[in-house]
Amino acid sequence: MLHRSVPRLFTGLLALFLVLAAVPAAMAQVPAAAPAAAAGTEAFTVSGIAVDVSAANANAARDEAINQAQRKAWDELYRRIAPGGGNAPRMSDVDLARLVQGFSIDEERVSATRYVGSMTVRFRPAAVRDALAGTGAQYAEPPTRPFVLLPVTVVGGRPVLWEDRTAWRNAWEARPAGGSLVPLLVPDGELDDIAAVNVESAMQGDAEAMRRVAQKYNAAGVFVARTDLAEGGAVPAGQLSIEISRYTAEQPREQQTITVKADAADRPEDLMTRAVIQTAAAIDEAWRRENTTVAGPEQRMMVSVPIGGLSEWMEVRKRLSGVNAITRTDVLGLSRYEARLALTYRGDIPRLKQLLARRDLSLEQLPTPPRPPLVNQPVAPGQIQPPPAPVEELWQIAPLTGAGSVPVGPPPAVPGPGVGTPTRL
């Protein structure tokens, strides 16, 4: 009996060993999604705030240093998210403390009457949005997911991404996390990174390779930052030119080029560090231009959207959700050929047209239907005839022609009863 149970015992122990061995591997995959989850709040964290305060005693100096750090962080946050920078809206220490989620002390030195240190302040995103909306200030909404950045170096005419360690890649890996509006992730160059995208795919902007690497890091898109170095990887002494290409699902490719000039006292690594900082700043500025919220009171318009099927309707809804001036979309009616919406938006009509055009959507006003003839209703003596109800303007939103977008099916020539007529929801 014993010799028959031994194989079963070893089989059970082997199965248990395999299960336990698989647990660390499964747990190791969990943190991969953490950067994407924190990307929406990373822009609202300000680090490296230096404070130097003297007071009557150490406790008073520390309290005043915290208040000073919060004020400095608020000014830095506003410069980060506001188009054109400028001065942040002033508020009291009490109101400012309501915007702060927490803070941490990076380093500190305390004496009997002096406090010197460096702090990190984390703001509440929702509270910051409400505070800025109350002042009417414009700001750029940060991306909810990070972007992958691929540093491509052309060394003596040979493009390099993963094969060798270059000064350009080293500068990106040494860049501290945070401190920018658009979170950027630089892959380590592991085997799965190499399998997802190679240097040729990065240089050519291969759509499938961009999709794979973005999906691997749960990213909103991919940036390819390309620069040229001399043979042997030597950093040029005069200036450095960086070509930045952005790839997202909505925009296959967008490019810009910046030039970073060297100072006389620069070391090669100093020029690379400044190039990384200016590249990240250029990415932030482009994001601010495209994603600045629209200030002003909310307005409402009635909209007709011609559609040819469910997939086209879902595509239009997806594009409308990416227009930050639109605060609410209510579906009033839906048929096979048309959707009726009530759009709530901020700003004016020309600004709304510009934002819709970036999503390959047009906005045009439809002819106002003729007012029905007035019919005098009998009124009681002493009462006044009520004025006619106003005729509400109707607008139309449709995909732009040639945008590689939604083909809209024509409605029937003469719709019968209940056919082609929007069904009220």
CSV table of C-alpha atoms in Angstrom, one decimal, residues 68-268:
chain,number,residue,atom,x,y,z
A,68,GLN,CA,5.3,78.4,2.2
A,69,ALA,CA,5.8,75.1,0.4
A,70,GLN,CA,2.0,74.8,-0.3
A,71,ARG,CA,2.0,78.4,-1.8
A,72,LYS,CA,5.1,77.7,-3.9
A,73,ALA,CA,3.6,74.3,-5.1
A,74,TRP,CA,0.4,76.1,-6.0
A,75,ASP,CA,2.2,78.6,-8.2
A,76,GLU,CA,4.3,75.8,-9.8
A,77,LEU,CA,1.2,73.7,-10.5
A,78,TYR,CA,-0.6,76.6,-12.1
A,79,ARG,CA,2.4,77.3,-14.4
A,80,ARG,CA,2.3,73.7,-15.3
A,81,ILE,CA,-1.3,73.3,-16.3
A,82,ALA,CA,-2.3,76.9,-17.4
A,83,PRO,CA,-1.7,77.9,-21.0
A,84,GLY,CA,0.9,80.7,-21.1
A,85,GLY,CA,1.6,80.3,-17.4
A,86,GLY,CA,1.0,83.6,-15.5
A,87,ASN,CA,0.2,84.2,-11.9
A,88,ALA,CA,-1.9,81.6,-10.1
A,89,PRO,CA,-5.2,82.8,-8.5
A,90,ARG,CA,-4.5,84.1,-5.0
A,91,MET,CA,-6.2,82.4,-2.1
A,92,SER,CA,-5.9,82.2,1.6
A,93,ASP,CA,-3.9,79.6,3.5
A,94,VAL,CA,-7.1,77.9,4.6
A,95,ASP,CA,-8.5,77.7,1.1
A,96,LEU,CA,-5.2,76.5,-0.2
A,97,ALA,CA,-5.0,73.8,2.4
A,98,ARG,CA,-8.3,72.4,1.2
A,99,LEU,CA,-6.7,71.7,-2.2
A,100,VAL,CA,-3.8,69.8,-0.7
A,101,GLN,CA,-4.2,66.0,-0.4
A,102,GLY,CA,-0.9,65.6,1.5
A,103,PHE,CA,2.8,66.4,1.6
A,104,SER,CA,6.0,64.7,2.3
A,105,ILE,CA,9.4,65.9,3.6
A,106,ASP,CA,12.2,65.0,1.3
A,107,GLU,CA,15.0,66.4,3.5
A,108,GLU,CA,15.1,68.8,6.4
A,109,ARG,CA,17.5,70.6,8.8
A,110,VAL,CA,16.1,72.1,12.0
A,111,SER,CA,17.7,74.5,14.5
A,112,ALA,CA,16.1,76.3,17.4
A,113,THR,CA,14.7,79.1,15.2
A,114,ARG,CA,15.2,78.0,11.6
A,115,TYR,CA,13.8,75.3,9.3
A,116,VAL,CA,15.5,74.4,6.0
A,117,GLY,CA,14.2,71.6,3.8
A,118,SER,CA,12.7,70.2,0.6
A,119,MET,CA,9.1,69.0,0.3
A,120,THR,CA,6.7,67.3,-2.1
A,121,VAL,CA,3.1,68.5,-2.2
A,122,ARG,CA,0.2,66.5,-3.7
A,123,PHE,CA,-3.0,68.3,-4.7
A,124,ARG,CA,-6.5,66.9,-5.0
A,125,PRO,CA,-7.3,67.0,-8.8
A,126,ALA,CA,-11.0,67.4,-8.3
A,127,ALA,CA,-10.6,70.3,-5.8
A,128,VAL,CA,-8.1,72.0,-8.1
A,129,ARG,CA,-10.5,71.8,-11.1
A,130,ASP,CA,-13.4,73.2,-9.0
A,131,ALA,CA,-11.2,76.1,-7.7
A,132,LEU,CA,-10.0,77.1,-11.2
A,133,ALA,CA,-13.6,76.8,-12.6
A,134,GLY,CA,-14.8,79.2,-9.9
A,135,THR,CA,-12.2,81.8,-10.9
A,136,GLY,CA,-12.9,81.4,-14.7
A,137,ALA,CA,-9.2,80.5,-15.3
A,138,GLN,CA,-8.3,78.2,-18.2
A,139,TYR,CA,-6.2,75.1,-17.6
A,140,ALA,CA,-5.1,72.0,-19.5
A,141,GLU,CA,-6.5,68.7,-18.3
A,142,PRO,CA,-3.6,66.2,-18.0
A,143,PRO,CA,-3.8,62.8,-19.7
A,144,THR,CA,-5.4,60.0,-17.7
A,145,ARG,CA,-2.7,57.6,-18.9
A,146,PRO,CA,1.0,58.0,-19.5
A,147,PHE,CA,2.8,58.1,-22.8
A,148,VAL,CA,5.7,55.8,-23.7
A,149,LEU,CA,8.8,57.6,-24.9
A,150,LEU,CA,11.3,55.9,-27.2
A,151,PRO,CA,14.7,57.7,-27.3
A,152,VAL,CA,16.2,56.9,-30.7
A,153,THR,CA,19.9,57.9,-31.3
A,154,VAL,CA,21.4,58.1,-34.8
A,155,VAL,CA,25.1,57.5,-34.2
A,156,GLY,CA,27.2,58.2,-37.3
A,157,GLY,CA,24.2,57.4,-39.5
A,158,ARG,CA,23.2,54.2,-37.7
A,159,PRO,CA,19.9,54.4,-35.7
A,160,VAL,CA,20.1,52.8,-32.2
A,161,LEU,CA,17.2,52.1,-29.8
A,162,TRP,CA,17.9,49.0,-27.7
A,163,GLU,CA,21.3,47.8,-29.0
A,164,ASP,CA,23.7,50.1,-27.3
A,165,ARG,CA,23.7,52.6,-24.4
A,166,THR,CA,23.9,56.1,-25.8
A,167,ALA,CA,24.2,59.4,-24.1
A,168,TRP,CA,20.7,60.3,-25.3
A,169,ARG,CA,19.2,57.2,-23.7
A,170,ASN,CA,21.2,57.7,-20.5
A,171,ALA,CA,19.9,61.2,-20.1
A,172,TRP,CA,16.3,60.1,-20.4
A,173,GLU,CA,16.8,57.3,-17.8
A,174,ALA,CA,18.4,59.8,-15.4
A,175,ARG,CA,15.4,62.1,-15.7
A,176,PRO,CA,13.5,62.3,-12.3
A,177,ALA,CA,9.9,61.1,-12.4
A,178,GLY,CA,7.1,63.7,-12.3
A,179,GLY,CA,7.5,67.4,-12.8
A,180,SER,CA,5.7,67.6,-16.1
A,181,LEU,CA,2.1,67.7,-17.4
A,182,VAL,CA,2.4,64.7,-19.6
A,183,PRO,CA,3.8,61.6,-17.8
A,184,LEU,CA,6.5,59.8,-19.8
A,185,LEU,CA,7.6,56.2,-19.4
A,186,VAL,CA,11.0,55.1,-20.9
A,187,PRO,CA,11.1,51.3,-21.3
A,188,ASP,CA,14.0,49.4,-19.9
A,189,GLY,CA,14.7,47.5,-23.1
A,190,GLU,CA,13.8,44.1,-21.9
A,191,LEU,CA,13.1,41.2,-24.3
A,192,ASP,CA,9.4,42.0,-24.4
A,193,ASP,CA,10.2,45.6,-25.3
A,194,ILE,CA,12.5,44.5,-28.1
A,195,ALA,CA,9.8,42.1,-29.4
A,196,ALA,CA,7.2,44.9,-29.3
A,197,VAL,CA,9.1,47.5,-31.3
A,198,ASN,CA,12.5,47.6,-33.0
A,199,VAL,CA,14.5,50.6,-34.2
A,200,GLU,CA,13.3,50.4,-37.7
A,201,SER,CA,9.6,50.3,-36.6
A,202,ALA,CA,10.3,53.3,-34.3
A,203,MET,CA,11.9,55.3,-37.1
A,204,GLN,CA,9.2,54.5,-39.6
A,205,GLY,CA,6.3,54.9,-37.1
A,206,ASP,CA,4.9,51.5,-37.7
A,207,ALA,CA,1.3,51.6,-36.5
A,208,GLU,CA,1.2,48.0,-35.3
A,209,ALA,CA,4.5,48.3,-33.4
A,210,MET,CA,3.2,51.6,-31.7
A,211,ARG,CA,0.0,49.8,-30.8
A,212,ARG,CA,1.9,46.9,-29.2
A,213,VAL,CA,4.2,49.0,-27.1
A,214,ALA,CA,1.4,51.3,-26.0
A,215,GLN,CA,-0.8,48.3,-25.0
A,216,LYS,CA,2.1,46.7,-23.1
A,217,TYR,CA,2.3,49.8,-20.8
A,218,ASN,CA,-1.4,50.7,-20.9
A,219,ALA,CA,-0.3,54.0,-22.4
A,220,ALA,CA,-2.3,56.7,-24.3
A,221,GLY,CA,0.3,56.7,-27.1
A,222,VAL,CA,4.0,56.7,-28.0
A,223,PHE,CA,6.5,59.5,-28.5
A,224,VAL,CA,9.6,58.9,-30.5
A,225,ALA,CA,12.4,61.4,-29.7
A,226,ARG,CA,15.2,61.2,-32.3
A,227,THR,CA,18.5,63.0,-32.3
A,228,ASP,CA,21.8,62.6,-34.1
A,229,LEU,CA,25.3,62.1,-32.6
A,230,ALA,CA,28.7,62.0,-34.2
A,231,GLU,CA,30.6,58.7,-34.8
A,232,GLY,CA,31.3,57.0,-31.5
A,233,GLY,CA,28.4,58.7,-29.8
A,234,ALA,CA,30.2,62.1,-29.2
A,235,VAL,CA,27.8,64.9,-28.2
A,236,PRO,CA,28.0,67.9,-30.6
A,237,ALA,CA,29.5,71.1,-29.1
A,238,GLY,CA,27.2,73.6,-30.7
A,239,GLN,CA,23.6,72.5,-30.7
A,240,LEU,CA,21.4,69.5,-30.7
A,241,SER,CA,18.3,69.0,-32.9
A,242,ILE,CA,15.5,66.7,-31.6
A,243,GLU,CA,12.7,65.4,-33.8
A,244,ILE,CA,9.6,64.5,-31.7
A,245,SER,CA,6.9,62.3,-33.2
A,246,ARG,CA,3.7,61.4,-31.5
A,247,TYR,CA,1.6,58.4,-32.3
A,248,THR,CA,-2.0,57.8,-30.9
A,249,ALA,CA,-5.0,55.9,-32.0
A,250,GLU,CA,-6.7,59.2,-33.1
A,251,GLN,CA,-3.7,60.8,-34.8
A,252,PRO,CA,-1.4,58.4,-36.6
A,253,ARG,CA,1.6,60.8,-36.6
A,254,GLU,CA,2.3,64.4,-35.4
A,255,GLN,CA,5.8,65.9,-35.6
A,256,GLN,CA,7.7,68.8,-34.3
A,257,THR,CA,11.4,69.7,-34.1
A,258,ILE,CA,13.2,71.6,-31.4
A,259,THR,CA,16.8,72.9,-31.2
A,260,VAL,CA,18.8,73.0,-28.0
A,261,LYS,CA,21.9,75.3,-28.0
A,262,ALA,CA,24.9,74.6,-25.8
A,263,ASP,CA,26.4,77.0,-23.4
A,264,ALA,CA,30.2,77.7,-23.3
A,265,ALA,CA,30.6,76.1,-19.9
A,266,ASP,CA,28.5,73.0,-20.8
A,267,ARG,CA,29.8,69.5,-20.4
A,268,PRO,CA,28.4,66.9,-22.9
